[in-house]
């Protein structure tokens, strides 16, 4: 059988993780898992139904569509609803809760059991897949990340300015890096990629080359 590896991609908000991870997964015919979308789905569920639902997560059905982009919450396609400002502004707080992390981390580990997964998030290399064969930590300056996010938000039709987005990114970095459980931190064995001045194809190529080197070993 063809050898497969798992690829863990971590980094702060808007560092380019999902765009790159999706492209790498497509090139390698691997499954792409956006763990941020899972935390966003739980946050949407809590906004709609009240914080009490966090105690009954086992009843929650979160699935990805076959296109690797859509996400379903109890059978409903919530791919657009999880990207609203309300969800973005609450997701760091909800994702700092122990019961939420326990539930989603175990789901993520199950998905990656058979390898052939590119998973992006904040704690993939450190907590979810500490044995992943390839770990990448992507970073870029807050200003550059805010500019990238502004382009995405404009395409989505959101009325937001650069200053608000920069503040939001800095606040989310602070919450994600300083929370008690599984804070955002580079795994000691992760390759650091500063994408501030790299194009998407450049980053993609670099990761593909590292993956191919690992697949050629033994
Ligand atoms: O990648 P994103 O911006 O969609 O992630 C949304 C939030 O979810 C992020 O601010 C922190 C949280 N998150 C997390 O705590 N652990 C992960 N593995 C992925 C995301």
Coordinates of N, CA and C and ligand atoms in Angstrom, one line a residue:
X1 N 0.8 -1.2 0.0 CA 0.0 0.0 0.0 C 0.9 1.3 0.0
X2 N 0.4 2.3 -0.7 CA 1.2 3.5 -0.8 C 1.3 4.2 0.6
X3 N 2.6 4.6 1.0 CA 2.8 5.2 2.3 C 2.1 6.5 2.4
X4 N 1.5 6.8 3.5 CA 0.8 8.1 3.7 C 1.3 8.7 5.0
X5 N 1.3 10.0 5.1 CA 1.7 10.7 6.3 C 0.6 11.7 6.7
X6 N 0.7 12.2 7.9 CA -0.2 13.3 8.4 C 0.6 14.6 8.4
X7 N 0.0 15.6 8.0 CA 0.6 17.0 7.9 C -0.2 17.9 8.9
X8 N 0.6 18.4 9.9 CA -0.1 19.4 10.8 C 0.4 20.8 10.5
X9 N -0.6 21.7 10.3 CA -0.3 23.1 10.0 C -0.9 24.0 11.1
X10 N 0.0 24.7 11.8 CA -0.5 25.6 12.9 C -0.1 27.0 12.6
X11 N -0.7 27.9 13.3 CA -0.3 29.3 13.2 C -1.5 30.2 13.6
X12 N -1.2 31.5 13.7 CA -2.2 32.4 14.1 C -3.3 32.7 13.0
X13 N -4.3 33.4 13.4 CA -5.4 33.7 12.5 C -4.9 34.4 11.2
X14 N -5.4 34.0 10.1 CA -5.2 34.6 8.8 C -3.7 34.5 8.4
X15 N -3.0 33.5 8.8 CA -1.6 33.3 8.3 C -1.5 32.6 7.0
X16 N -2.7 32.2 6.5 CA -2.8 31.5 5.2 C -2.9 30.0 5.3
X17 N -3.1 29.6 6.5 CA -3.2 28.1 6.8 C -4.2 27.4 5.9
X18 N -5.4 27.9 5.9 CA -6.4 27.1 5.2 C -6.2 27.1 3.7
X19 N -5.9 28.2 3.1 CA -5.6 28.2 1.7 C -4.5 27.2 1.3
X20 N -3.4 27.3 2.0 CA -2.3 26.4 1.8 C -2.6 25.0 2.0
X21 N -3.3 24.7 3.2 CA -3.6 23.3 3.5 C -4.5 22.7 2.5
X22 N -5.5 23.5 2.0 CA -6.4 22.9 1.0 C -5.7 22.6 -0.3
X23 N -4.7 23.5 -0.7 CA -4.0 23.2 -1.9 C -3.1 22.0 -1.8
X24 N -2.4 21.9 -0.6 CA -1.5 20.8 -0.4 C -2.3 19.5 -0.4
X25 N -3.4 19.5 0.3 CA -4.2 18.3 0.3 C -4.7 17.9 -1.1
X26 N -5.1 18.8 -1.9 CA -5.6 18.6 -3.2 C -4.4 17.9 -4.0
X27 N -3.2 18.5 -4.0 CA -2.1 18.0 -4.7 C -1.7 16.6 -4.4
X28 N -1.9 16.3 -3.0 CA -1.5 15.0 -2.6 C -2.6 14.0 -2.5
X29 N -3.8 14.4 -2.9 CA -5.0 13.6 -2.8 C -5.2 13.1 -1.3
X30 N -5.0 14.1 -0.4 CA -5.2 13.8 1.0 C -6.5 14.5 1.4
X31 N -7.0 14.2 2.7 CA -8.2 14.8 3.2 C -7.7 16.1 3.9
X32 N -8.5 17.2 3.7 CA -8.2 18.5 4.4 C -9.2 18.7 5.5
X33 N -8.6 18.9 6.7 CA -9.5 19.2 7.9 C -9.2 20.6 8.5
X34 N -10.2 21.5 8.4 CA -10.1 22.8 8.9 C -10.7 22.8 10.4
X35 N -9.8 22.6 11.4 CA -10.3 22.5 12.7 C -10.9 23.8 13.3
X36 N -10.4 24.9 12.7 CA -11.0 26.2 13.1 C -12.5 26.2 12.8
X37 N -12.9 25.6 11.7 CA -14.3 25.5 11.3 C -15.1 24.7 12.3
X38 N -14.5 23.7 12.9 CA -15.2 22.9 13.9 C -15.4 23.7 15.2
X39 N -14.4 24.5 15.6 CA -14.6 25.4 16.8 C -15.6 26.5 16.5
X40 N -15.6 26.9 15.2 CA -16.7 27.9 14.9 C -18.1 27.3 14.9
X41 N -18.2 26.1 14.5 CA -19.5 25.4 14.5 C -20.0 25.3 15.9
X42 N -19.2 24.9 16.8 CA -19.6 24.8 18.2 C -20.0 26.2 18.8
X43 N -19.2 27.2 18.4 CA -19.5 28.6 18.8 C -20.9 29.0 18.3
X44 N -21.2 28.7 17.0 CA -22.5 29.1 16.4 C -23.6 28.4 17.2
X45 N -23.4 27.1 17.5 CA -24.4 26.3 18.3 C -24.6 27.0 19.6
X46 N -23.6 27.4 20.3 CA -23.7 28.1 21.6 C -24.4 29.4 21.5
X47 N -24.1 30.2 20.4 CA -24.8 31.5 20.2 C -26.3 31.3 20.0
X48 N -26.6 30.3 19.2 CA -28.0 30.0 18.9 C -28.8 29.4 20.0
X49 N -28.1 28.6 20.8 CA -28.9 27.8 21.8 C -28.5 28.1 23.3
X50 N -27.6 29.0 23.5 CA -27.2 29.3 24.8 C -26.0 28.5 25.3
X51 N -25.2 29.0 26.2 CA -24.0 28.4 26.6 C -24.2 27.0 27.3
X52 N -25.4 26.8 27.8 CA -25.7 25.5 28.5 C -25.4 24.3 27.5
X53 N -25.5 24.5 26.2 CA -25.4 23.4 25.3 C -23.9 22.8 25.3
X54 N -23.0 23.6 25.8 CA -21.6 23.1 25.9 C -21.5 21.9 26.7
X55 N -22.4 21.7 27.6 CA -22.4 20.5 28.5 C -22.9 19.2 27.8
X56 N -23.6 19.4 26.6 CA -24.1 18.2 25.9 C -23.6 18.1 24.5
X57 N -22.3 18.2 24.4 CA -21.7 18.2 23.1 C -21.8 16.8 22.4
X58 N -22.0 15.7 23.2 CA -22.0 14.4 22.6 C -23.2 14.3 21.6
X59 N -24.2 15.1 21.8 CA -25.4 15.1 20.9 C -25.1 15.8 19.6
X60 N -24.0 16.5 19.5 CA -23.8 17.4 18.4 C -23.2 16.6 17.2
X61 N -23.7 16.9 16.0 CA -23.2 16.2 14.8 C -22.5 17.2 13.9
X62 N -21.2 17.1 13.9 CA -20.4 18.0 13.0 C -19.8 17.2 11.9
X63 N -20.0 17.5 10.7 CA -19.4 16.8 9.5 C -18.9 17.7 8.5
X64 N -17.9 17.3 7.7 CA -17.5 18.1 6.6 C -18.1 17.5 5.3
X65 N -18.4 18.4 4.3 CA -19.0 17.9 3.1 C -17.9 17.3 2.3
X66 N -18.2 16.6 1.2 CA -17.2 15.9 0.4 C -16.3 16.9 -0.3
X67 N -16.7 18.1 -0.5 CA -15.9 19.1 -1.2 C -14.7 19.6 -0.3
X68 N -14.8 19.2 1.0 CA -13.7 19.6 1.9 C -13.8 21.1 2.4
X69 N -14.9 21.8 2.0 CA -15.0 23.2 2.4 C -16.3 23.3 3.2
X70 N -17.4 22.7 2.8 CA -18.6 22.8 3.5 C -18.6 22.1 4.9
X71 N -19.3 22.7 5.8 CA -19.4 22.1 7.1 C -20.9 22.0 7.6
X72 N -21.3 20.9 8.1 CA -22.7 20.7 8.5 C -22.8 20.5 10.0
X73 N -23.8 21.2 10.6 CA -24.0 21.1 12.0 C -25.4 20.5 12.1
X74 N -25.5 19.4 12.7 CA -26.8 18.6 12.8 C -27.5 18.6 11.5
X75 N -26.8 18.3 10.4 CA -27.4 18.2 9.1 C -27.6 19.5 8.3
X76 N -27.4 20.6 9.0 CA -27.6 21.9 8.3 C -26.2 22.5 7.8
X77 N -26.2 22.9 6.5 CA -25.0 23.5 6.0 C -24.8 24.9 6.6
X78 N -23.7 25.0 7.5 CA -23.5 26.2 8.2 C -22.2 26.9 7.7
X79 N -21.7 26.5 6.5 CA -20.4 27.0 6.0 C -20.3 28.5 6.0
X80 N -21.4 29.2 5.7 CA -21.4 30.7 5.7 C -21.6 31.2 7.1
X81 N -22.6 30.6 7.8 CA -22.9 31.1 9.1 C -21.8 31.1 10.1
X82 N -20.8 30.2 9.9 CA -19.7 30.2 10.9 C -18.6 31.3 10.6
X83 N -18.8 32.0 9.5 CA -17.8 33.1 9.2 C -18.3 34.5 9.6
X84 N -19.4 34.6 10.3 CA -19.9 35.9 10.6 C -19.0 36.6 11.7
X85 N -19.1 37.9 11.8 CA -18.4 38.6 12.8 C -18.8 38.1 14.2
X86 N -20.0 37.8 14.4 CA -20.5 37.4 15.8 C -19.8 36.1 16.2
X87 N -19.6 35.2 15.2 CA -18.9 33.9 15.5 C -17.5 34.2 15.8
X88 N -16.9 35.0 14.9 CA -15.4 35.3 15.0 C -15.1 36.0 16.3
X89 N -16.0 36.8 16.8 CA -15.7 37.5 18.0 C -15.9 36.7 19.3
X90 N -16.6 35.5 19.1 CA -16.8 34.7 20.3 C -16.0 33.3 20.3
X91 N -15.4 33.0 19.1 CA -14.8 31.7 19.0 C -13.6 31.5 19.9
X92 N -12.8 32.5 20.1 CA -11.6 32.2 21.0 C -12.1 31.9 22.4
X93 N -13.1 32.5 22.9 CA -13.6 32.2 24.2 C -14.2 30.8 24.3
X94 N -15.0 30.5 23.4 CA -15.6 29.1 23.4 C -14.5 28.0 23.2
X95 N -13.5 28.3 22.4 CA -12.5 27.3 22.1 C -11.5 27.2 23.3
X96 N -11.6 28.0 24.3 CA -10.8 27.9 25.5 C -11.4 27.0 26.5
X97 N -12.6 26.5 26.3 CA -13.3 25.7 27.3 C -12.8 24.2 27.2
X98 N -12.5 23.6 28.3 CA -11.9 22.3 28.4 C -12.8 21.2 27.7
X99 N -14.2 21.3 28.0 CA -15.1 20.3 27.4 C -15.2 20.4 25.9
X100 N -15.1 21.6 25.4 CA -15.1 21.8 23.9 C -13.9 21.2 23.3
X101 N -12.7 21.5 23.9 CA -11.4 21.0 23.3 C -11.4 19.5 23.4
X102 N -11.8 18.9 24.5 CA -11.8 17.5 24.7 C -12.6 16.8 23.6
X103 N -13.8 17.3 23.4 CA -14.7 16.7 22.4 C -14.1 16.8 21.0
X104 N -13.7 18.0 20.6 CA -13.2 18.2 19.2 C -11.8 17.5 19.0
X105 N -10.9 17.6 19.9 CA -9.6 16.9 19.7 C -9.8 15.4 19.5
X106 N -10.7 14.8 20.3 CA -10.8 13.3 20.1 C -11.5 13.1 18.7
X107 N -12.4 13.9 18.3 CA -13.0 13.7 16.9 C -11.9 13.9 15.8
X108 N -11.0 14.9 16.0 CA -9.9 15.2 15.0 C -8.9 14.0 15.0
X109 N -8.6 13.5 16.2 CA -7.6 12.4 16.2 C -8.2 11.1 15.5
X110 N -9.5 10.9 15.6 CA -10.1 9.8 15.0 C -10.1 9.9 13.4
X111 N -10.3 11.2 13.0 CA -10.3 11.4 11.5 C -8.9 11.1 10.9
X112 N -7.9 11.4 11.7 CA -6.5 11.3 11.2 C -5.9 9.9 11.4
X113 N -6.7 9.0 12.0 CA -6.1 7.7 12.3 C -5.5 6.9 11.2
X114 N -6.1 7.0 10.0 CA -5.6 6.2 8.9 C -4.6 7.0 8.0
X115 N -4.2 8.2 8.5 CA -3.2 9.0 7.8 C -3.7 9.6 6.5
X116 N -2.9 10.4 5.8 CA -3.4 11.0 4.6 C -4.2 12.2 4.8
X117 N -3.9 12.9 5.9 CA -4.7 14.1 6.3 C -3.8 15.3 6.4
X118 N -4.3 16.4 5.9 CA -3.7 17.7 6.2 C -4.6 18.4 7.1
X119 N -4.2 18.7 8.3 CA -5.1 19.3 9.3 C -4.5 20.7 9.8
X120 N -5.3 21.7 9.7 CA -4.8 23.0 10.2 C -5.5 23.5 11.4
X121 N -4.8 24.3 12.2 CA -5.4 24.8 13.5 C -4.4 25.5 14.3
X122 N -4.6 25.3 15.7 CA -3.7 26.0 16.6 C -2.8 25.1 17.4
X123 N -3.4 23.8 17.6 CA -2.7 22.9 18.5 C -2.5 21.5 17.8
X124 N -2.5 21.5 16.5 CA -2.4 20.2 15.8 C -1.1 19.5 16.1
X125 N 0.0 20.3 15.9 CA 1.4 19.7 16.1 C 1.7 19.4 17.5
X126 N 1.1 20.1 18.4 CA 1.4 20.0 19.9 C 0.5 19.0 20.6
X127 N -0.8 19.0 20.3 CA -1.8 18.2 21.0 C -2.6 17.2 20.2
X128 N -3.1 17.6 19.1 CA -4.0 16.7 18.3 C -3.2 15.6 17.7
X129 N -2.1 16.0 16.9 CA -1.3 15.0 16.2 C 0.2 15.2 16.5
X130 N 0.6 14.9 17.8 CA 2.0 15.1 18.1 C 2.9 14.2 17.4
X131 N 2.4 13.1 16.8 CA 3.2 12.2 16.0 C 3.2 12.5 14.5
X132 N 2.5 13.6 14.1 CA 2.5 13.9 12.7 C 3.9 13.9 12.1
X133 N 4.0 13.3 10.9 CA 5.3 13.2 10.3 C 5.8 14.5 9.8
X134 N 4.9 15.4 9.5 CA 5.4 16.8 9.0 C 4.6 17.8 9.8
X135 N 5.3 18.7 10.4 CA 4.6 19.8 11.2 C 5.1 21.2 10.6
X136 N 4.2 22.1 10.4 CA 4.6 23.4 9.9 C 3.9 24.4 10.8
X137 N 4.7 25.5 11.1 CA 4.1 26.6 11.9 C 4.2 27.8 11.0
X138 N 3.1 28.3 10.5 CA 3.1 29.5 9.6 C 2.9 30.8 10.4
X139 N 3.7 31.7 10.1 CA 3.4 33.0 10.8 C 3.5 34.2 9.7
X140 N 3.0 35.3 10.1 CA 3.1 36.5 9.2 C 2.7 37.7 10.1
X141 N 3.2 38.9 9.8 CA 2.9 40.0 10.7 C 1.4 40.3 10.8
X142 N 0.9 40.9 11.9 CA -0.5 41.2 12.0 C -1.0 42.1 10.9
X143 N -0.2 43.0 10.5 CA -0.6 44.0 9.4 C -0.9 43.2 8.1
X144 N 0.0 42.3 7.8 CA -0.1 41.6 6.5 C -1.3 40.6 6.6
X145 N -1.5 40.0 7.8 CA -2.6 39.1 8.0 C -4.0 39.8 7.9
X146 N -4.0 41.0 8.5 CA -5.2 41.8 8.4 C -5.5 42.2 7.0
X147 N -4.5 42.5 6.2 CA -4.8 42.9 4.8 C -5.3 41.7 4.0
X148 N -4.8 40.5 4.3 CA -5.3 39.3 3.6 C -6.7 39.1 4.0
X149 N -7.0 39.2 5.3 CA -8.4 39.0 5.8 C -9.4 40.0 5.2
X150 N -8.9 41.3 5.0 CA -9.7 42.3 4.5 C -10.2 41.9 3.1
X151 N -9.3 41.4 2.3 CA -9.6 41.0 0.9 C -10.7 39.9 1.0
X152 N -10.5 39.0 1.9 CA -11.5 37.9 2.0 C -12.9 38.4 2.4
X153 N -12.9 39.3 3.4 CA -14.1 39.8 3.9 C -14.8 40.7 2.9
X154 N -14.1 41.4 2.1 CA -14.7 42.2 1.0 C -15.3 41.3 0.0
X155 N -14.6 40.2 -0.3 CA -15.2 39.3 -1.3 C -16.5 38.7 -0.8
X156 N -16.6 38.5 0.5 CA -17.7 38.0 1.2 C -18.8 39.0 1.3
X157 N -18.5 40.3 1.1 CA -19.5 41.4 1.2 C -19.6 42.0 2.6
X158 N -18.6 41.7 3.5 CA -18.7 42.2 4.8 C -18.2 43.7 4.8
X159 N -18.9 44.5 5.6 CA -18.5 45.9 5.7 C -17.6 46.1 6.9
X160 N -16.3 46.0 6.7 CA -15.4 46.1 7.8 C -14.1 46.8 7.3
X161 N -13.4 47.5 8.2 CA -12.2 48.2 7.7 C -10.9 47.6 8.3
X162 N -9.8 48.0 7.8 CA -8.5 47.4 8.1 C -8.2 47.5 9.6
X163 N -8.4 48.7 10.1 CA -8.1 48.9 11.6 C -8.9 47.9 12.5
X164 N -10.2 47.8 12.2 CA -11.0 46.8 13.0 C -10.4 45.4 12.9
X165 N -10.1 45.0 11.6 CA -9.6 43.7 11.4 C -8.2 43.5 12.1
X166 N -7.4 44.5 12.1 CA -6.1 44.4 12.7 C -6.3 44.2 14.2
X167 N -7.2 45.0 14.8 CA -7.4 44.9 16.3 C -8.0 43.5 16.6
X168 N -8.9 43.0 15.7 CA -9.5 41.7 16.0 C -8.5 40.6 16.0
X169 N -7.5 40.7 15.0 CA -6.5 39.7 14.8 C -5.5 39.7 16.0
X170 N -5.2 40.9 16.5 CA -4.3 41.0 17.6 C -4.9 40.5 18.9
X171 N -6.2 40.8 19.1 CA -7.0 40.3 20.2 C -7.1 38.8 20.2
X172 N -7.4 38.2 19.0 CA -7.5 36.8 18.9 C -6.2 36.0 19.1
X173 N -5.1 36.6 18.6 CA -3.8 36.1 18.8 C -3.5 36.0 20.3
X174 N -3.8 37.1 21.0 CA -3.6 37.1 22.4 C -4.3 36.1 23.2
X175 N -5.6 35.9 22.9 CA -6.5 34.9 23.6 C -6.0 33.5 23.2
X176 N -5.7 33.3 21.9 CA -5.3 31.9 21.5 C -3.9 31.5 22.0
X177 N -3.0 32.5 22.2 CA -1.7 32.2 22.7 C -1.6 32.1 24.2
X178 N -2.5 32.7 24.9 CA -2.4 32.8 26.3 C -3.5 32.0 27.1
X179 N -4.2 31.2 26.4 CA -5.2 30.4 27.1 C -4.5 29.3 27.8
X180 N -5.2 28.7 28.8 CA -4.6 27.7 29.7 C -4.4 26.4 29.0
X181 N -5.4 25.9 28.2 CA -5.3 24.6 27.6 C -4.9 24.7 26.2
X182 N -3.9 23.9 25.8 CA -3.4 23.9 24.4 C -3.3 25.3 23.7
X183 N -2.5 26.2 24.3 CA -2.4 27.5 23.7 C -1.6 27.4 22.3
X184 N -1.8 28.4 21.5 CA -1.1 28.4 20.2 C 0.4 28.6 20.5
X185 N 1.2 27.6 20.1 CA 2.6 27.6 20.3 C 3.2 26.7 19.2
X186 N 4.4 27.1 18.8 CA 5.1 26.3 17.8 C 5.6 25.0 18.4
X187 N 5.3 23.8 17.8 CA 5.8 22.6 18.3 C 7.3 22.6 18.1
X188 N 8.1 22.0 19.1 CA 9.6 22.1 19.0 C 10.1 21.5 17.6
X189 N 9.3 20.5 17.1 CA 9.8 19.9 15.9 C 9.1 20.4 14.6
X190 N 8.4 21.5 14.7 CA 7.7 22.1 13.6 C 8.6 23.0 12.8
X191 N 8.4 23.0 11.5 CA 9.2 23.9 10.6 C 8.6 25.3 10.6
X192 N 9.3 26.3 10.9 CA 8.8 27.6 10.9 C 8.8 28.3 9.5
X193 N 7.6 28.7 9.1 CA 7.5 29.4 7.7 C 7.0 30.8 7.9
X194 N 7.8 31.8 7.7 CA 7.2 33.2 7.8 C 6.7 33.5 6.4
X195 N 5.4 33.6 6.2 CA 4.8 33.7 4.9 C 4.6 35.2 4.5
X196 N 5.1 36.1 5.4 CA 4.8 37.6 5.1 C 5.1 38.0 3.7
X197 N 6.3 37.5 3.2 CA 6.6 37.9 1.9 C 6.7 36.7 0.9
X198 N 5.9 35.7 1.1 CA 5.9 34.6 0.2 C 4.6 34.5 -0.5
X199 N 4.6 34.0 -1.7 CA 3.3 33.9 -2.4 C 2.7 32.5 -2.0
X200 N 1.4 32.3 -2.3 CA 0.7 31.1 -2.0 C 1.4 29.9 -2.7
X201 N 1.7 30.0 -4.0 CA 2.4 28.8 -4.6 C 3.8 28.5 -4.0
X202 N 4.5 29.6 -3.6 CA 5.8 29.4 -3.0 C 5.7 28.5 -1.7
X203 N 4.7 28.9 -0.8 CA 4.5 28.2 0.4 C 4.1 26.8 0.1
X204 N 3.1 26.7 -0.8 CA 2.6 25.3 -1.2 C 3.8 24.4 -1.6
X205 N 4.6 24.9 -2.5 CA 5.7 24.2 -3.1 C 6.7 23.7 -2.0
X206 N 6.9 24.6 -1.1 CA 7.9 24.3 0.0 C 7.3 23.1 0.9
X207 N 6.1 23.1 1.2 CA 5.5 22.1 2.0 C 5.4 20.7 1.2
X208 N 5.0 20.8 -0.1 CA 5.0 19.6 -0.9 C 6.4 19.0 -1.0
X209 N 7.4 19.8 -1.1 CA 8.7 19.2 -1.3 C 9.2 18.5 0.0
X210 N 8.8 19.1 1.2 CA 9.1 18.5 2.5 C 8.4 17.2 2.6
X211 N 7.1 17.2 2.2 CA 6.3 16.0 2.3 C 6.9 14.9 1.4
X212 N 7.2 15.3 0.2 CA 7.8 14.3 -0.8 C 9.1 13.7 -0.3
X213 N 9.9 14.5 0.4 CA 11.2 14.0 1.0 C 10.9 12.9 2.0
X214 N 9.9 13.2 2.9 CA 9.5 12.3 3.9 C 9.0 11.0 3.3
X215 N 8.2 11.1 2.3 CA 7.6 9.9 1.7 C 8.6 9.0 0.9
X216 N 9.7 9.7 0.6 CA 10.8 8.9 -0.1 C 11.7 8.1 0.9
X217 N 11.6 8.6 2.1 CA 12.5 7.9 3.2 C 12.0 6.5 3.4
X218 N 12.9 5.6 3.7 CA 12.7 4.1 4.0 C 11.8 3.4 3.0
Ligands
LIG1 O1 -8.7 29.2 12.0 P1 -9.9 30.0 12.5 O2 -9.5 31.5 12.5 O3 -11.1 29.7 11.7 O4 -10.1 29.5 14.0 C1 -11.1 30.1 14.8 C2 -10.7 30.0 16.3 O5 -10.8 28.6 16.7 C3 -9.4 30.5 16.7 O6 -9.4 31.8 17.0 C4 -9.0 29.6 17.9 C5 -9.8 28.4 17.7 N1 -9.1 27.2 17.3 C6 -8.5 26.5 18.3 O7 -8.5 26.9 19.5 N2 -7.8 25.3 18.0 C7 -7.7 24.9 16.7 N3 -7.1 23.7 16.5 C8 -8.3 25.6 15.7 C9 -9.0 26.8 16.0

